[in-house]
Structure formats: C-alpha cells, structure tokens
Amino acid sequence: MQSAGPGEAGWTAGAGVGSEAGRNLKRAEVEDSSVTMSSDTDISLSSYDEDQGSKLIRKAREAPFVPIGMAGFAAIVAYGLYRLKSRGNTKMSVHLIHMRVAAQGFVVGAMTLGMGYSLYQEFWRKPKP
C-alpha cells in the first residue's frame, strides 16, 4: 500500500513538515525559549575570577592531603627512576612493579589519612561558635 502524496486523497495541507502551521509552531518554541532565559548578568562566578595559583592554594587548604599524596607519588617515582640504573640483577619488570606498588600505596595512604582528617573536622572537632 502506498502513502498518499500531495494532490491525492488522504493528504492534508496542515500536516506537512514544511507547512505554515509547523513553521509557526517552531517560531513560537524559539520565542518561548528565549523568554525563559535569564538575563541577569550580575551573578559572580568566583571560580572563574581566580588564577591557577590561588585556585591551587585554595584547593590545598580544603584538602591538604591531596598535594601531599601527589608530592609523595612524584618523590617515589623519582627515587625509583634514580635507583633504576643500580638495580643489580633484578629484572626491569619486577623493579617497575615494586615502584608502582610503593607509589600507589603512598597515594592510598594519603587518601585514607585525608578522609580521616575530614571526618575528624566534621564530626569530632568542636564547632566554631
């Protein structure tokens, strides 16, 4: 069975995709969406007002164990690369696995301490009046 085209029985002028009613509906939707948009530009976004250095300092104050974990990870990797030349007859893969485990252990430990510190601050420390 074939569908009816323009000029054939069963086709209505208002049902087409490019009809005037469809264009008017689309125009109304666009106008409605522009009306609902907020025109208030006085909102201050403080996260966009600060530079990278001050943002890093603020984040370090909020979660002090994150930079400690990052520094420890970098120190362990640097030490492992330094010891790479004097590893003796230890295989390269074993040395790299030991270095990875040590670095991951330090980061997990720093995260655990940070979580404990956060819980202490939130629940056990006396709230400031």
mmCIF file of C-alpha atoms in Angstrom:
data_model
loop_
_atom_site.group_PDB
_atom_site.id
_atom_site.type_symbol
_atom_site.label_atom_id
_atom_site.label_comp_id
_atom_site.label_asym_id
_atom_site.label_seq_id
_atom_site.Cartn_x
_atom_site.Cartn_y
_atom_site.Cartn_z
ATOM 1 C CA MET A 1 0.000 0.000 0.000
ATOM 2 C CA GLN A 2 1.405 3.414 -0.962
ATOM 3 C CA SER A 3 1.036 6.602 1.029
ATOM 4 C CA ALA A 4 -0.902 9.480 -0.443
ATOM 5 C CA GLY A 5 1.131 12.363 -1.820
ATOM 6 C CA PRO A 6 0.209 15.987 -2.494
ATOM 7 C CA GLY A 7 -2.879 16.305 -4.620
ATOM 8 C CA GLU A 8 -4.034 12.778 -3.835
ATOM 9 C CA ALA A 9 -6.805 11.779 -1.485
ATOM 10 C CA GLY A 10 -5.845 11.483 2.174
ATOM 11 C CA TRP A 11 -3.214 14.218 2.232
ATOM 12 C CA THR A 12 -3.983 17.328 4.281
ATOM 13 C CA ALA A 13 -2.337 20.673 3.779
ATOM 14 C CA GLY A 14 -1.698 21.325 7.502
ATOM 15 C CA ALA A 15 0.041 18.013 8.195
ATOM 16 C CA GLY A 16 3.137 18.552 6.066
ATOM 17 C CA VAL A 17 6.552 19.110 7.651
ATOM 18 C CA GLY A 18 7.092 22.401 5.855
ATOM 19 C CA SER A 19 3.587 23.712 6.409
ATOM 20 C CA GLU A 20 2.832 27.180 7.704
ATOM 21 C CA ALA A 21 1.429 25.764 10.950
ATOM 22 C CA GLY A 22 4.643 23.818 11.552
ATOM 23 C CA ARG A 23 6.789 26.905 10.950
ATOM 24 C CA ASN A 24 4.631 28.984 13.292
ATOM 25 C CA LEU A 25 4.882 26.307 15.987
ATOM 26 C CA LYS A 26 8.656 26.183 15.658
ATOM 27 C CA ARG A 27 8.870 30.002 15.783
ATOM 28 C CA ALA A 28 6.747 30.014 18.976
ATOM 29 C CA GLU A 29 9.031 27.417 20.587
ATOM 30 C CA VAL A 30 12.108 29.512 19.807
ATOM 31 C CA GLU A 31 10.465 32.661 21.163
ATOM 32 C CA ASP A 32 9.368 30.860 24.338
ATOM 33 C CA SER A 33 12.853 29.508 24.981
ATOM 34 C CA SER A 34 14.388 32.950 24.604
ATOM 35 C CA VAL A 35 11.875 34.413 27.060
ATOM 36 C CA THR A 36 12.691 31.850 29.746
ATOM 37 C CA MET A 37 16.425 32.531 29.612
ATOM 38 C CA SER A 38 17.761 34.608 32.466
ATOM 39 C CA SER A 39 19.109 37.995 31.512
ATOM 40 C CA ASP A 40 20.619 38.661 34.949
ATOM 41 C CA THR A 41 24.368 39.113 34.422
ATOM 42 C CA ASP A 42 25.178 40.261 37.966
ATOM 43 C CA ILE A 43 25.979 36.717 39.066
ATOM 44 C CA SER A 44 29.606 36.491 40.145
ATOM 45 C CA LEU A 45 31.337 33.202 39.439
ATOM 46 C CA SER A 46 34.218 33.218 41.891
ATOM 47 C CA SER A 47 35.808 30.076 40.436
ATOM 48 C CA TYR A 48 36.395 31.927 37.165
ATOM 49 C CA ASP A 49 37.749 35.060 38.827
ATOM 50 C CA GLU A 50 40.835 33.429 40.376
ATOM 51 C CA ASP A 51 44.056 32.440 38.648
ATOM 52 C CA GLN A 52 45.639 28.982 38.728
ATOM 53 C CA GLY A 53 47.982 29.673 41.641
ATOM 54 C CA SER A 54 45.309 30.936 44.007
ATOM 55 C CA LYS A 55 42.961 28.118 42.986
ATOM 56 C CA LEU A 56 45.669 25.545 43.791
ATOM 57 C CA ILE A 57 46.292 27.159 47.185
ATOM 58 C CA ARG A 58 42.553 27.220 47.973
ATOM 59 C CA LYS A 59 42.143 23.570 46.990
ATOM 60 C CA ALA A 60 45.211 22.604 49.060
ATOM 61 C CA ARG A 61 43.667 24.285 52.115
ATOM 62 C CA GLU A 62 40.368 22.467 51.579
ATOM 63 C CA ALA A 63 42.022 19.041 51.163
ATOM 64 C CA PRO A 64 45.619 19.178 52.453
ATOM 65 C CA PHE A 65 46.392 15.511 51.850
ATOM 66 C CA VAL A 66 45.879 15.718 48.077
ATOM 67 C CA PRO A 67 49.069 17.727 47.410
ATOM 68 C CA ILE A 68 50.888 15.570 49.972
ATOM 69 C CA GLY A 69 49.834 12.451 48.064
ATOM 70 C CA MET A 70 50.863 13.996 44.751
ATOM 71 C CA ALA A 71 54.260 15.052 46.120
ATOM 72 C CA GLY A 72 54.832 11.613 47.647
ATOM 73 C CA PHE A 73 53.918 9.921 44.387
ATOM 74 C CA ALA A 74 56.348 12.138 42.475
ATOM 75 C CA ALA A 75 59.110 11.521 45.058
ATOM 76 C CA ILE A 76 58.687 7.736 44.907
ATOM 77 C CA VAL A 77 58.720 7.741 41.110
ATOM 78 C CA ALA A 78 61.826 9.959 41.067
ATOM 79 C CA TYR A 79 63.582 7.696 43.572
ATOM 80 C CA GLY A 80 62.591 4.615 41.577
ATOM 81 C CA LEU A 81 63.979 6.136 38.370
ATOM 82 C CA TYR A 82 67.176 7.083 40.206
ATOM 83 C CA ARG A 83 67.545 3.518 41.502
ATOM 84 C CA LEU A 84 66.814 2.115 38.048
ATOM 85 C CA LYS A 85 70.460 2.221 36.977
ATOM 86 C CA SER A 86 71.692 0.441 40.109
ATOM 87 C CA ARG A 87 69.050 -2.270 40.400
ATOM 88 C CA GLY A 88 71.616 -5.058 40.093
ATOM 89 C CA ASN A 89 70.375 -8.260 38.512
ATOM 90 C CA THR A 90 66.701 -7.516 39.318
ATOM 91 C CA LYS A 91 64.519 -7.671 36.249
ATOM 92 C CA MET A 92 63.194 -4.393 34.890
ATOM 93 C CA SER A 93 59.559 -5.547 35.176
ATOM 94 C CA VAL A 94 59.969 -6.505 38.835
ATOM 95 C CA HIS A 95 61.581 -3.137 39.627
ATOM 96 C CA LEU A 96 58.764 -1.267 37.883
ATOM 97 C CA ILE A 97 56.108 -3.305 39.700
ATOM 98 C CA HIS A 98 57.741 -2.547 43.062
ATOM 99 C CA MET A 99 57.883 1.146 42.176
ATOM 100 C CA ARG A 100 54.225 1.157 41.135
ATOM 101 C CA VAL A 101 53.098 -0.618 44.306
ATOM 102 C CA ALA A 102 55.056 1.799 46.509
ATOM 103 C CA ALA A 103 53.655 4.853 44.719
ATOM 104 C CA GLN A 104 50.085 3.539 44.816
ATOM 105 C CA GLY A 105 50.450 2.603 48.485
ATOM 106 C CA PHE A 106 51.571 6.118 49.328
ATOM 107 C CA VAL A 107 48.654 7.682 47.442
ATOM 108 C CA VAL A 108 46.094 5.335 49.044
ATOM 109 C CA GLY A 109 47.588 6.074 52.472
ATOM 110 C CA ALA A 110 47.386 9.821 51.865
ATOM 111 C CA MET A 111 43.758 9.466 50.727
ATOM 112 C CA THR A 112 42.906 7.440 53.840
ATOM 113 C CA LEU A 113 44.548 9.982 56.134
ATOM 114 C CA GLY A 114 42.773 12.788 54.295
ATOM 115 C CA MET A 115 39.414 11.077 54.716
ATOM 116 C CA GLY A 116 40.098 10.532 58.424
ATOM 117 C CA TYR A 117 41.112 14.171 58.799
ATOM 118 C CA SER A 118 37.938 15.285 57.035
ATOM 119 C CA LEU A 119 35.780 13.095 59.286
ATOM 120 C CA TYR A 120 37.586 14.451 62.365
ATOM 121 C CA GLN A 121 36.977 18.034 61.278
ATOM 122 C CA GLU A 122 33.324 17.410 60.537
ATOM 123 C CA PHE A 123 32.229 15.264 63.470
ATOM 124 C CA TRP A 124 34.650 15.325 66.409
ATOM 125 C CA ARG A 125 36.261 18.752 66.441
ATOM 126 C CA LYS A 126 34.389 21.332 68.441
ATOM 127 C CA PRO A 127 32.348 23.520 66.089
ATOM 128 C CA LYS A 128 33.332 27.165 65.964
ATOM 129 C CA PRO A 129 30.681 29.418 67.556
#
